[in-house]
Short mmCIF file of C-alpha atoms in Angstrom, two decimals:
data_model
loop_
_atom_site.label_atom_id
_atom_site.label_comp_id
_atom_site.label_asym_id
_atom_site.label_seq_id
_atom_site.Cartn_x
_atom_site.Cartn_y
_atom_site.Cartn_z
CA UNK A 153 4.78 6.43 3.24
CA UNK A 154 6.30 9.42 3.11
CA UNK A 155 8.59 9.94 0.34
CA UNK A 156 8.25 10.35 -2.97
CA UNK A 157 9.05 8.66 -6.27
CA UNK A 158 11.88 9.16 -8.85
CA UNK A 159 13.35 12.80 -9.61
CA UNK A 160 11.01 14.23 -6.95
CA UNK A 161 7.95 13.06 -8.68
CA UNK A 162 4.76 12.22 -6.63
CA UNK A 163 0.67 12.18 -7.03
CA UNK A 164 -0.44 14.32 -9.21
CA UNK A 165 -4.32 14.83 -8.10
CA UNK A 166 -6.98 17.14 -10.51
CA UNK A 167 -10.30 17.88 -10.36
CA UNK A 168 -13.00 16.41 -12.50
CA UNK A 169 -16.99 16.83 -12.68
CA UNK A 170 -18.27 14.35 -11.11
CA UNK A 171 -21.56 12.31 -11.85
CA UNK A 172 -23.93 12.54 -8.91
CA UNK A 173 -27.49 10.88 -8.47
CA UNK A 174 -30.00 13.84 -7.92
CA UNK A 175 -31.46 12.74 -4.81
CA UNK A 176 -34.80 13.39 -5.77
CA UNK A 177 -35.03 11.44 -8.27
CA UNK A 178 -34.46 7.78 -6.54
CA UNK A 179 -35.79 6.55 -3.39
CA UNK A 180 -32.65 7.31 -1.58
CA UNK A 181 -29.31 7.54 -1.43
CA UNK A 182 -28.45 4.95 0.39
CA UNK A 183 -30.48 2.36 -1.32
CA UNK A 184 -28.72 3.50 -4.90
CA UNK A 185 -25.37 2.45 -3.36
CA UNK A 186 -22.91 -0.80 -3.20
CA UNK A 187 -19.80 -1.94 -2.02
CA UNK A 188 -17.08 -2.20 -4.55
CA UNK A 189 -18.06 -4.88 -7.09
CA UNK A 190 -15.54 -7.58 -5.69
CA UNK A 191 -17.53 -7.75 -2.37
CA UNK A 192 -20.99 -8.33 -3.93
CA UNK A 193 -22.12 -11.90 -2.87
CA UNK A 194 -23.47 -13.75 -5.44
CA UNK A 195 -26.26 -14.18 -6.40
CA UNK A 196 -27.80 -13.09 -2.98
CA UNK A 197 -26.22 -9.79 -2.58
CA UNK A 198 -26.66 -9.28 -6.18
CA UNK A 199 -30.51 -9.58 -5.94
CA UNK A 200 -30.76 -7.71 -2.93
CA UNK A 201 -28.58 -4.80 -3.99
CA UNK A 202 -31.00 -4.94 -7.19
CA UNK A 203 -34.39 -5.05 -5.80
CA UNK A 204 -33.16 -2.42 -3.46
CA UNK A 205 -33.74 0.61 -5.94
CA UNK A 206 -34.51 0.35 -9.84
CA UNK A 207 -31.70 2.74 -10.00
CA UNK A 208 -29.14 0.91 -7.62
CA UNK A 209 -25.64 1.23 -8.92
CA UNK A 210 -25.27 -2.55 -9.56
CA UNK A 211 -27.05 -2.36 -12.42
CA UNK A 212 -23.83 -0.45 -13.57
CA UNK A 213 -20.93 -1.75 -12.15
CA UNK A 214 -22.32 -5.77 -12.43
CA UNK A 215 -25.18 -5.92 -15.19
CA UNK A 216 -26.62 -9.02 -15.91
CA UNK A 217 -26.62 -10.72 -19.52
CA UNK A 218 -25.59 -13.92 -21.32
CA UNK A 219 -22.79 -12.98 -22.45
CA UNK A 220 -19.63 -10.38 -21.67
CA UNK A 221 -20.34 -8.04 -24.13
CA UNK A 222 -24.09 -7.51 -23.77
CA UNK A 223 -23.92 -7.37 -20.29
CA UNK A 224 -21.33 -3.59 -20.83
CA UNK A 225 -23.46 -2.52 -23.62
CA UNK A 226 -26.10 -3.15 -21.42
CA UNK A 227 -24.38 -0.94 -18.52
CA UNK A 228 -23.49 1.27 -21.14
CA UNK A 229 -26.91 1.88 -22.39
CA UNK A 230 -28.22 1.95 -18.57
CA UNK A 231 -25.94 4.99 -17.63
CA UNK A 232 -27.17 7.29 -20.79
CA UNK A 233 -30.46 6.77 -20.07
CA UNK A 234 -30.07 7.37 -16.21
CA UNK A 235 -28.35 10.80 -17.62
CA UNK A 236 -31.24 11.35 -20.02
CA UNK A 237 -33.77 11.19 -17.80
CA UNK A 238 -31.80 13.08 -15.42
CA UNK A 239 -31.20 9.75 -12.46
CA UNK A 240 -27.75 11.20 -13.00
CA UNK A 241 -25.79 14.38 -13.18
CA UNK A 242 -22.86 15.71 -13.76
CA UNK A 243 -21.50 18.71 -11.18
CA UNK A 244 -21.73 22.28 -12.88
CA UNK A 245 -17.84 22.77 -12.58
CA UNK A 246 -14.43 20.20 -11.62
CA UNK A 247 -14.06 19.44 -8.03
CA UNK A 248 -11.98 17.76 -5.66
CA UNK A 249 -14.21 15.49 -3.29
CA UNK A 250 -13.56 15.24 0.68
CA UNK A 251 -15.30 11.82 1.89
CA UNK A 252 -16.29 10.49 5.23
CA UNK A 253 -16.99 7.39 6.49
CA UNK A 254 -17.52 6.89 10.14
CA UNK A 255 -19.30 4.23 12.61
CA UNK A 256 -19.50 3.90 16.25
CA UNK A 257 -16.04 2.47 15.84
CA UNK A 258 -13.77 4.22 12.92
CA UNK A 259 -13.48 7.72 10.88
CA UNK A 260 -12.26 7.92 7.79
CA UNK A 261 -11.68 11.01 5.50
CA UNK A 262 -9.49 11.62 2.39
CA UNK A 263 -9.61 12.70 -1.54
CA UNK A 264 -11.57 11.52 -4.22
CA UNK A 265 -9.93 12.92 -7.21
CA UNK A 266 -8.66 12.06 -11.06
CA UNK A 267 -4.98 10.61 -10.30
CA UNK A 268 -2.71 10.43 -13.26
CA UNK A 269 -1.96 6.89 -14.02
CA UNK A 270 1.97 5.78 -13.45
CA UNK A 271 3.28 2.19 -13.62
CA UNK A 272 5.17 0.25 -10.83
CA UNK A 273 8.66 1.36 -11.81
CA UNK A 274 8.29 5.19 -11.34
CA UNK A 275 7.70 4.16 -7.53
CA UNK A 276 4.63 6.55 -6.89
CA UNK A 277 1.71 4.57 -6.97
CA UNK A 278 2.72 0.74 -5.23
CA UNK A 279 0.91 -2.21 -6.05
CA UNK A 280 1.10 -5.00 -3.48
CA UNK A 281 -0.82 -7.60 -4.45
CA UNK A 282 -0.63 -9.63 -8.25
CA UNK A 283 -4.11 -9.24 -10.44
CA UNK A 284 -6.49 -11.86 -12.25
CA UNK A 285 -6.10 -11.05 -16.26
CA UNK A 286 -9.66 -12.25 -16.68
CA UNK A 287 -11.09 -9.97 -14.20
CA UNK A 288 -8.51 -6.91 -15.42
CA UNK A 289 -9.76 -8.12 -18.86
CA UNK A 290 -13.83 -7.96 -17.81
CA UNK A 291 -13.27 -4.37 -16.26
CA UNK A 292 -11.68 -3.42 -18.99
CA UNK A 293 -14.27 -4.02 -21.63
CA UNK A 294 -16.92 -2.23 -18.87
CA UNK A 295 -14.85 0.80 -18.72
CA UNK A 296 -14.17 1.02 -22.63
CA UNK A 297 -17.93 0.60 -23.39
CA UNK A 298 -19.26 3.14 -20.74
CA UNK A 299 -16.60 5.42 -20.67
CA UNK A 300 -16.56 5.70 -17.48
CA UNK A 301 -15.49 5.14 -13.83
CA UNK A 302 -17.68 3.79 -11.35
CA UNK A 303 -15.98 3.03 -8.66
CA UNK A 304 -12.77 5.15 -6.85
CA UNK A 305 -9.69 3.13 -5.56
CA UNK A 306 -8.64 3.21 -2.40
CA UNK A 307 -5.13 4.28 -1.82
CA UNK A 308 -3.38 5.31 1.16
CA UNK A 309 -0.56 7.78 2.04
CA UNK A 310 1.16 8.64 4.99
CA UNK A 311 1.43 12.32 6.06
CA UNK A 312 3.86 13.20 8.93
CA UNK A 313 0.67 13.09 11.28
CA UNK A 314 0.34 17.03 11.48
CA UNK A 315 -2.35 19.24 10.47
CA UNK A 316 -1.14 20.94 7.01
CA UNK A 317 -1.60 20.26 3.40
CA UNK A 318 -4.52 18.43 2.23
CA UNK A 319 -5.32 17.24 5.83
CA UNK A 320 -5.53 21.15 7.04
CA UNK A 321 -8.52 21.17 3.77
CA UNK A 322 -10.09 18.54 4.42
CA UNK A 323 -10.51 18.98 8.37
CA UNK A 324 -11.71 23.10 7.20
CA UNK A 325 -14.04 21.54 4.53
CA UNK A 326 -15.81 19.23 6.87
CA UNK A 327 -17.10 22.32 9.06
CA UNK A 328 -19.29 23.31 6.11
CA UNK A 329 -22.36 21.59 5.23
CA UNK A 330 -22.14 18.34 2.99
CA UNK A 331 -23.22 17.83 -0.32
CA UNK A 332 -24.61 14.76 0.37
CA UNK A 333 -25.04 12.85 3.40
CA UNK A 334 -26.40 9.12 4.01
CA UNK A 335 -26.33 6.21 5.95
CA UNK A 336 -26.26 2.56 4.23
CA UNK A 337 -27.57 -0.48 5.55
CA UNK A 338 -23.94 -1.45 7.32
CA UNK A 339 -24.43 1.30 9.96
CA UNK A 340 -21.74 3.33 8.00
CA UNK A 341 -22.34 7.18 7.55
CA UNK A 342 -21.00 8.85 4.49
CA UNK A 343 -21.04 12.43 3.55
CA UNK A 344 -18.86 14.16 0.40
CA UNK A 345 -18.06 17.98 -0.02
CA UNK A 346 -17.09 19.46 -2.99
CA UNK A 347 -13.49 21.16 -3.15
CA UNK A 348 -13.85 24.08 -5.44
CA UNK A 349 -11.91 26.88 -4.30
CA UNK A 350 -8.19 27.13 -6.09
CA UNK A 351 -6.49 27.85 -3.10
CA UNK A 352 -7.81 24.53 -1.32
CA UNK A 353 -7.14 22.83 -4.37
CA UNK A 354 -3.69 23.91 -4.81
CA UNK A 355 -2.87 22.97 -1.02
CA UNK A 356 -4.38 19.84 -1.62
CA UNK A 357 -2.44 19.08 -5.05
CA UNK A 358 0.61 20.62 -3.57
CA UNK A 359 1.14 18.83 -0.73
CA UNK A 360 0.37 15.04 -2.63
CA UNK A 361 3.17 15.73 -5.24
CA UNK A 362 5.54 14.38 -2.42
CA UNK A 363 3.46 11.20 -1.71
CA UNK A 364 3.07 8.31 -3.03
CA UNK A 365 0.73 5.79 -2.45
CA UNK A 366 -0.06 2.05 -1.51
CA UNK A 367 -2.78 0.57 -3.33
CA UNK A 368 -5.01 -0.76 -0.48
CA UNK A 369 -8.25 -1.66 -2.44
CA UNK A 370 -8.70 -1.78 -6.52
CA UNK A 371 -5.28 -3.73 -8.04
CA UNK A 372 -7.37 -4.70 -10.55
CA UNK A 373 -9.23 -1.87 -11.33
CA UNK A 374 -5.61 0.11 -11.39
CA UNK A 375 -4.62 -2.87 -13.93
CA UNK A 376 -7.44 -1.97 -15.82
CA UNK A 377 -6.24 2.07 -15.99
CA UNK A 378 -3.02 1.44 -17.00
CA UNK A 379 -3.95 -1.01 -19.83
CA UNK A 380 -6.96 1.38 -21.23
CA UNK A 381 -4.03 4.45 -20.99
CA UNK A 382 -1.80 2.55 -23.24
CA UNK A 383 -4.89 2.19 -25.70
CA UNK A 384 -5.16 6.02 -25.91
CA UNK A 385 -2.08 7.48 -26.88
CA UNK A 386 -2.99 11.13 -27.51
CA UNK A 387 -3.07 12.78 -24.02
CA UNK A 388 -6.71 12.66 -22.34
CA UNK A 389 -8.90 11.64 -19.87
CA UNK A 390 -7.90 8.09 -20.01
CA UNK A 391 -4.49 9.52 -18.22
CA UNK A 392 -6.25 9.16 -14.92
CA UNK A 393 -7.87 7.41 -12.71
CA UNK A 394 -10.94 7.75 -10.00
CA UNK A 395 -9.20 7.39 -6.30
CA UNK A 396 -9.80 7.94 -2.90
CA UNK A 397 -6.49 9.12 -1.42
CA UNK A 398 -6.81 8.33 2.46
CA UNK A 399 -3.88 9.47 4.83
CA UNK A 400 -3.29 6.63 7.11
CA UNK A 401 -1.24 8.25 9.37
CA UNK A 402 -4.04 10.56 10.23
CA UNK A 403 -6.73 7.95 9.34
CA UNK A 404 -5.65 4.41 10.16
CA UNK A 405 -7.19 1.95 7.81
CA UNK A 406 -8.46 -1.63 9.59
CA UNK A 407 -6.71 -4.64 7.86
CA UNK A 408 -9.19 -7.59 7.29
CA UNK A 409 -8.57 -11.00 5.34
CA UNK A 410 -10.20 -12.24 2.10
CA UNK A 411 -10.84 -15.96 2.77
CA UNK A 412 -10.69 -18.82 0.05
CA UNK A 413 -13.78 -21.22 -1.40
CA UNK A 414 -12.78 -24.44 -2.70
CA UNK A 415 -15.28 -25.75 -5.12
CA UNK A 416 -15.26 -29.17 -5.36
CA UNK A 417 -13.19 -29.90 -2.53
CA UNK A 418 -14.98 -31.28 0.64
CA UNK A 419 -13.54 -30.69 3.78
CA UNK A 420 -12.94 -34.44 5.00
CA UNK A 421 -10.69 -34.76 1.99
CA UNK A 422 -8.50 -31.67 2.50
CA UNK A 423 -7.94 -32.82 6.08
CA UNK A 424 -7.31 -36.26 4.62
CA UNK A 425 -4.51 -34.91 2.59
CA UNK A 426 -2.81 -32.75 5.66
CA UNK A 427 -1.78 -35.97 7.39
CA UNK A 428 1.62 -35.46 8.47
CA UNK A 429 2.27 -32.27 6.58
CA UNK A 430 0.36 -29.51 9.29
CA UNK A 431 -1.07 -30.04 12.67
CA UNK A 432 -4.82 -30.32 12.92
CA UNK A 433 -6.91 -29.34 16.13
CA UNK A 434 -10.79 -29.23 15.78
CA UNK A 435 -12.36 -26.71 17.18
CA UNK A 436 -15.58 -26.00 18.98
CA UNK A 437 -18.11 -23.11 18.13
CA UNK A 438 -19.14 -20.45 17.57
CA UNK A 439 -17.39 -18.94 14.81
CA UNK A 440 -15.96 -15.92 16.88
CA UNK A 441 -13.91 -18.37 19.24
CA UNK A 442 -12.49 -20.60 16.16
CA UNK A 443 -11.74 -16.89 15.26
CA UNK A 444 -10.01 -15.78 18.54
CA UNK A 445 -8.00 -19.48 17.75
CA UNK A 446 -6.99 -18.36 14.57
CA UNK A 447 -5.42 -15.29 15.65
CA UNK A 448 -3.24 -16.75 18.77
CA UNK A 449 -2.08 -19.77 16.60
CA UNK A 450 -1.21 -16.96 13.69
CA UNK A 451 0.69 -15.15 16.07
CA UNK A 452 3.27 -18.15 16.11
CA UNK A 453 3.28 -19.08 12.33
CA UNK A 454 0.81 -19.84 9.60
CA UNK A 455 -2.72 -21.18 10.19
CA UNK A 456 -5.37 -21.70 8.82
CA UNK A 457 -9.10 -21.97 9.61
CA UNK A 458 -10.67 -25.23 7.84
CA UNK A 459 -15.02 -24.93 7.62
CA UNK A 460 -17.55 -26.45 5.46
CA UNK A 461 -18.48 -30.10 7.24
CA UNK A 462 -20.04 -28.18 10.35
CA UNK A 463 -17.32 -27.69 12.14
CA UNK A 464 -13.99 -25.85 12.58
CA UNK A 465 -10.80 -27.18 12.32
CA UNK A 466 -7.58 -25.11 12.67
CA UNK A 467 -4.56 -26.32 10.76
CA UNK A 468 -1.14 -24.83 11.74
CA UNK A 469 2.90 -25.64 12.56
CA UNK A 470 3.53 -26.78 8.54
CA UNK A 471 5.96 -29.15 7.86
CA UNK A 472 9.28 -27.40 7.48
CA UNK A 473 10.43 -30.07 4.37
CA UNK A 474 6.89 -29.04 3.24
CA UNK A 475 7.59 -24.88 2.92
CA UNK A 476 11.11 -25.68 1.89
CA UNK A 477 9.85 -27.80 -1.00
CA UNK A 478 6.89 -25.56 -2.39
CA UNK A 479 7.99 -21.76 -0.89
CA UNK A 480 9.92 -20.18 -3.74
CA UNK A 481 13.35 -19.17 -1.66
CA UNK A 482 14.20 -16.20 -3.88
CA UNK A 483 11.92 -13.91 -2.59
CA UNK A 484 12.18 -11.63 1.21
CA UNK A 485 11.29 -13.79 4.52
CA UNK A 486 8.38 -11.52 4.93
CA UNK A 487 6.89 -12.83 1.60
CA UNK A 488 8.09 -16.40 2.19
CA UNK A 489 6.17 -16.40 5.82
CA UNK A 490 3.02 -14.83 4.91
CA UNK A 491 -0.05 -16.89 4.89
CA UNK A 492 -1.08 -16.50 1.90
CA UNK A 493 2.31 -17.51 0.24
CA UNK A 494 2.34 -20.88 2.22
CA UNK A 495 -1.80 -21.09 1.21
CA UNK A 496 -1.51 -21.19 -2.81
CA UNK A 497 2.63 -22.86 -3.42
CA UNK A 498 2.27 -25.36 -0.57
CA UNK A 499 -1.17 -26.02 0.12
CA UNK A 500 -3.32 -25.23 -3.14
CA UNK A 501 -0.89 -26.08 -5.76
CA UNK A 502 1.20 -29.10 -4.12
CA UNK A 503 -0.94 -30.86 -1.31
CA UNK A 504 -4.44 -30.08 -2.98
CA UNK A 505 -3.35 -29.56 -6.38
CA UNK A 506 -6.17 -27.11 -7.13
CA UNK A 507 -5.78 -24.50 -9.87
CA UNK A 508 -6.19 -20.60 -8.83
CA UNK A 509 -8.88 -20.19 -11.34
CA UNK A 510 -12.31 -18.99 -10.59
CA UNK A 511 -14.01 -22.74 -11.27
CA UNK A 512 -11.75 -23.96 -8.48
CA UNK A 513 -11.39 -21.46 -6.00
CA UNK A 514 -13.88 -18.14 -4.87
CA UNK A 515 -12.29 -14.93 -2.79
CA UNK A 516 -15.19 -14.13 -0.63
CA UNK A 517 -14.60 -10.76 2.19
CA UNK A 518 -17.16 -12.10 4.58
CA UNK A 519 -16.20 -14.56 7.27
CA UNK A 520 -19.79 -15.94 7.49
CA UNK A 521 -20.86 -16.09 4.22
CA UNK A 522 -17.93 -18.53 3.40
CA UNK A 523 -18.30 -20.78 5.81
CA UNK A 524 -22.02 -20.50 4.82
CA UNK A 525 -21.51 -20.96 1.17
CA UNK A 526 -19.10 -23.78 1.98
CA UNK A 527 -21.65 -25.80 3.87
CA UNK A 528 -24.33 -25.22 1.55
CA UNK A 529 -21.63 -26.92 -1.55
CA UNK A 530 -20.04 -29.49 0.39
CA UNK A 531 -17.00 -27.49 -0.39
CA UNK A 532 -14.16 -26.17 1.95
CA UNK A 533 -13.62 -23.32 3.20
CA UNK A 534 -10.48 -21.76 4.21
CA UNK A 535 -10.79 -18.58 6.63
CA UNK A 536 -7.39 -16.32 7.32
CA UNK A 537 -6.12 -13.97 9.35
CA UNK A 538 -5.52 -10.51 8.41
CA UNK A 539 -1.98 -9.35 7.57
CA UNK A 540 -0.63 -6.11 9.47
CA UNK A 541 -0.38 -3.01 7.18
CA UNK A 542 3.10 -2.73 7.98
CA UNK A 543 3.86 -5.74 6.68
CA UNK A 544 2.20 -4.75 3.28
CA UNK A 545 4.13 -1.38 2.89
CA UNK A 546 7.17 -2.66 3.31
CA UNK A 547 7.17 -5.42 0.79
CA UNK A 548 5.36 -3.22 -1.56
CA UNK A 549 8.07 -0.41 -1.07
CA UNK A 550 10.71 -3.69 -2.09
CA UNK A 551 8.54 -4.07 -5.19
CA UNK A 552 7.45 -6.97 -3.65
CA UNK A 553 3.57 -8.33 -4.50
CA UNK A 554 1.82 -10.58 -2.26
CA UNK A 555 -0.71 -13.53 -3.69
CA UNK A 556 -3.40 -12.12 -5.15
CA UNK A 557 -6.63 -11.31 -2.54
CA UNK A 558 -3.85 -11.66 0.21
CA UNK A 559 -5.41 -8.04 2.13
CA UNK A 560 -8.81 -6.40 2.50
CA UNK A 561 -8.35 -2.53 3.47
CA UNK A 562 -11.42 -0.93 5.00
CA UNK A 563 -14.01 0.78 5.27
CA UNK A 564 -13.84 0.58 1.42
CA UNK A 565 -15.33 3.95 -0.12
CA UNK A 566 -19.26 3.36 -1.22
CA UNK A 567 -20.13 2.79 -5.00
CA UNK A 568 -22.63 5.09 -6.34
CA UNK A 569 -21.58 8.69 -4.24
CA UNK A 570 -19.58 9.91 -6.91
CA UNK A 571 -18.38 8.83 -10.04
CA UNK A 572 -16.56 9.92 -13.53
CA UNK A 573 -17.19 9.98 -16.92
CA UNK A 574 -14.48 9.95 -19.18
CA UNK A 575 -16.54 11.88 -21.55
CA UNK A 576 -16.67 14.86 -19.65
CA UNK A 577 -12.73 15.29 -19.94
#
C-alpha cells in the first residue's frame, strides 16, 4: 500500500521517550511481558502471566478489581509506583524504536513510534475491521486514568520492496548492538534499538509521509485514540498514538483466524438447526487434519469448523436462498463471500439467533484453547480459516470493514518492551 492519502498527506511518525523496565530490577525481561491484551486467555493465561513476575505487564494493561473504575485506578496507581521505585523508566531523550521479532520460521522488523491520529476519511491510516463500543469504551477509561499507552498497534505499509527510506535505517540499525534483547516463552526473540540520530530519523519520517497504513492488529485500541483526541482539543500528546509500523512488502505478515465461542449453545443443537441450510461432514481427529479439511473445503466457499461435543464437524456449501436472505447485497462480493460475513448475518443472527455480545459469544486467537474451552462449557465452538491479506487491503482501501475479529495479523509486537506515557509529552 503504496500511495498516500488526500493532498499528498501520509504518516506522520515522531519520536517520544519511551518507558522501559530496567532490567535489573525484575526477574527478567521476558517474564515482565504479554501478548496484546485481546489474546490473554482467561482466567488461565491471566494467572499465569501474573504469577510469572510481580512486575508482569498484566497487572497494567488487565488489572483485576470489582468494578471498571477501580480496576484503572488500580493500573494507574500500579504504574507510578513501578516509576517510583524505579521498575520503570523513561529513556533520557525521544527515540524512534526498530523492533525484531524472529523464530525458526519468520522475521519481522519495523517502527515503533508516536503516529499522529487521523480518521478514516483522510485515507492514511485504514481500518478494516468494525470495533466493540464496550471494549473501545473500557480502553478508554484505562488510557484516561494512566495516561498512558501500553501497548503499540500494529500497522502495516507497503514499500516498493527496495532498500531505501526507513527500511535502509532499520536494516543499518540492526548491525549495532540492541538495547534490549529477550526471548519469551513462545520461542519468539525480540530485540529493540533506539533511533536517535536526526538524520535516521528524518529518513525514517521522510520516507512514511507517502504511506499509509492498514490497521492489522489494535482497531480498538485506534478507536480508543481517536475518541481520547477529540477529548483534548488544545494540541498535545493525545494527537498520537503508540504503533509499530511494519513494511509488509519487505516483512510479510502471517494471516491467522480469530475463532468464535458460543456460550450457551451446545453443539448437537447448532447442528440440529443446519438441517437443510449447509452441508455437514464429521470429521475424524486430530485437530490438525479437521484443520487441513477446513482449508480445502474453504478454498471452494465458506466453511466452517463445528467443536465442542468431542468431535469435529465441518459445515460448508450454504444454502444459496440462505446467503441471499441474510447477506446484505449492497456491499462488494469480496465482503459478501467472506466467512465471517456469512458467520454473524446468516448463521449467528438468523439460523442461531445469538446476539454478538460478549455473554453470547467469546473471540478466542488460539485454535486449541477454543475447542478446549468449548468442551469444558458444553458450548460450541466455531474454528475459521484465515482470510488472505490481499483480500483485507483491498476492501479496506474501498472503505470497506469486515465483521469485527474477522483477521489476526502476526507475530503481534510484545507488551511490556516499550511503552508511552502521555505525560512525558
Amino acid at each position: 500500500m503504496n500511495t498516500s492519502g488526500p493532498a499528498g498527506q501520509g504518516l506522520r511518525l515522531i519520536p517520544f521517550r519511551g518507558l522501559r523496565y530496567v532490567p535489573e530490577r525484575v526477574g527478567s525481561l521476558a517474564a515482565v511481558t504479554s501478548p496484546p491484551y485481546d489474546v490473554v486467555v482467561r482466567p488461565d493465561g491471566l494467572h499465569h502471566l501474573e504469577s510469572a513476575d510481580p512486575h508482569n505487564i498484566v497487572r497494567l494493561i488487565l488489572p483485576q478489581a470489582d468494578t471498571a473504575a477501580a480496576r484503572h485506578e488500580q493500573a494507574a496507581q500500579t504504574l507510578h509506583r513501578w516509576l517510583a521505585e524505579g521498575v520503570l523508566a523513561p529513556d533520557s531523550e525521544p527515540a524512534l524504536y526498530v523492533y525484531e521479532q524472529r523464530n525458526d520460521e519468520i522475521l519481522q522488523r519495523g517502527v515503533v513510534g508516536a503516529l499522529a491520529l487521523s480518521g478514516p476519511a483522510d485515507g492514511i491510516v485504514l481500518p478494516h475491521e468494525d470495533v466493540m463500543a464496550h471494549v473501545v469504551e473500557d480502553r478508554a477509561d484505562l488510557m484516561r486514568t494512566t495516561a498512558a499507552h501500553f501497548e503499540p498497534l500494529l500497522l502495516t505499509y507497503r514499500s516498493d520492496g527496495g532498500g531505501s527510506g526507513a527500511t535502509a535505517v532499520i536494516e543499518r540499525t540492526t548491525d549495532r548492538p540492541p538495547l534490549l534483547a529477550t526471548t519469551t516463552e513462545d520461542g519468539y526473540r525480540h530485540r529493540l534499538w533506539a533511533v536517535t540520530d536526526p538524520a535516521d530519523r528524518a529518513e525514517i519520517e521522510t520516507d512514511l509521509a507517502h504511506h499509509q497504513a492498514l490497521i492489522a492488529d489494535g482497531h480498538h485500541r485506534w478507536a480508543t485514540y481517536l475518541r481520547l483526541q477529540q477529548e483534548h482539543t488544545a494540541p498535545g500528546p493525545w494527537d498520537f498514538g503508540l504503533v509499530l509500523l511494519v513494511d509488509t512488502a519487505r516483512y510479510p505478515l502471517r494471516v491467522r483466524a480469530i475463532h468464535r465461542l458460543l456460550h450457551g449453545l451446545p453443539v448437537a443443537d447448532a447442528l440440529a438447526a443446519l438441517d437443510g441450510l449447509f452441508r455437514v461432514r464429521e470429521l475424524a481427529g486430530p485437530l490438525p487434519r479437521a484443520l487441513e479439511a477446513l482449508a480445502g473445503a474453504s478454498a471452494e466457499g465458506n466453511a466452517f469448523l463445528l467443536a465442542g461435543d468431542g468431535g469435529f464437524h465441518l459445515i460448508d456449501r450454504p444454502d444459496p436462498g440462505l446467503l441471499s436472505r441474510t447477506v446484505p447485497a449492497d456491499r462488494p462480493a469480496a465482503w459478501r463471500t467472506l466467512d465471517a460475513t456469512v458467520l454473524h448475518a446468516a448463521l449467528l443472527e438468523h439460523v442461531w439467533r445469538i446476539p454478538d455480545a460478549p455473554e453470547h459469544i467469546a473471540y478466542i486467537h488460539d485454535t486449541e484453547a477454543a475447542v478446549e474451552q468449548a468442551e469444558r462449557h458444553h458450548a460450541t465452538a466455531v474454528l475459521m480459516h484465515p482470510v488472505r491479506e490481499e483480500v483485507v487491503r483491498d476492501l479496506a482501501r474501498q472503505g470497506v470493514t469486515m465483521p469485527r475479529k474477522s483477521t489476526s495479523f502476526g507475530p503481534k509486537p510484545a507488551t511490556g518492551l516499550v511503552l508511552r506515557s502521555l505525560d512525558l509529552g
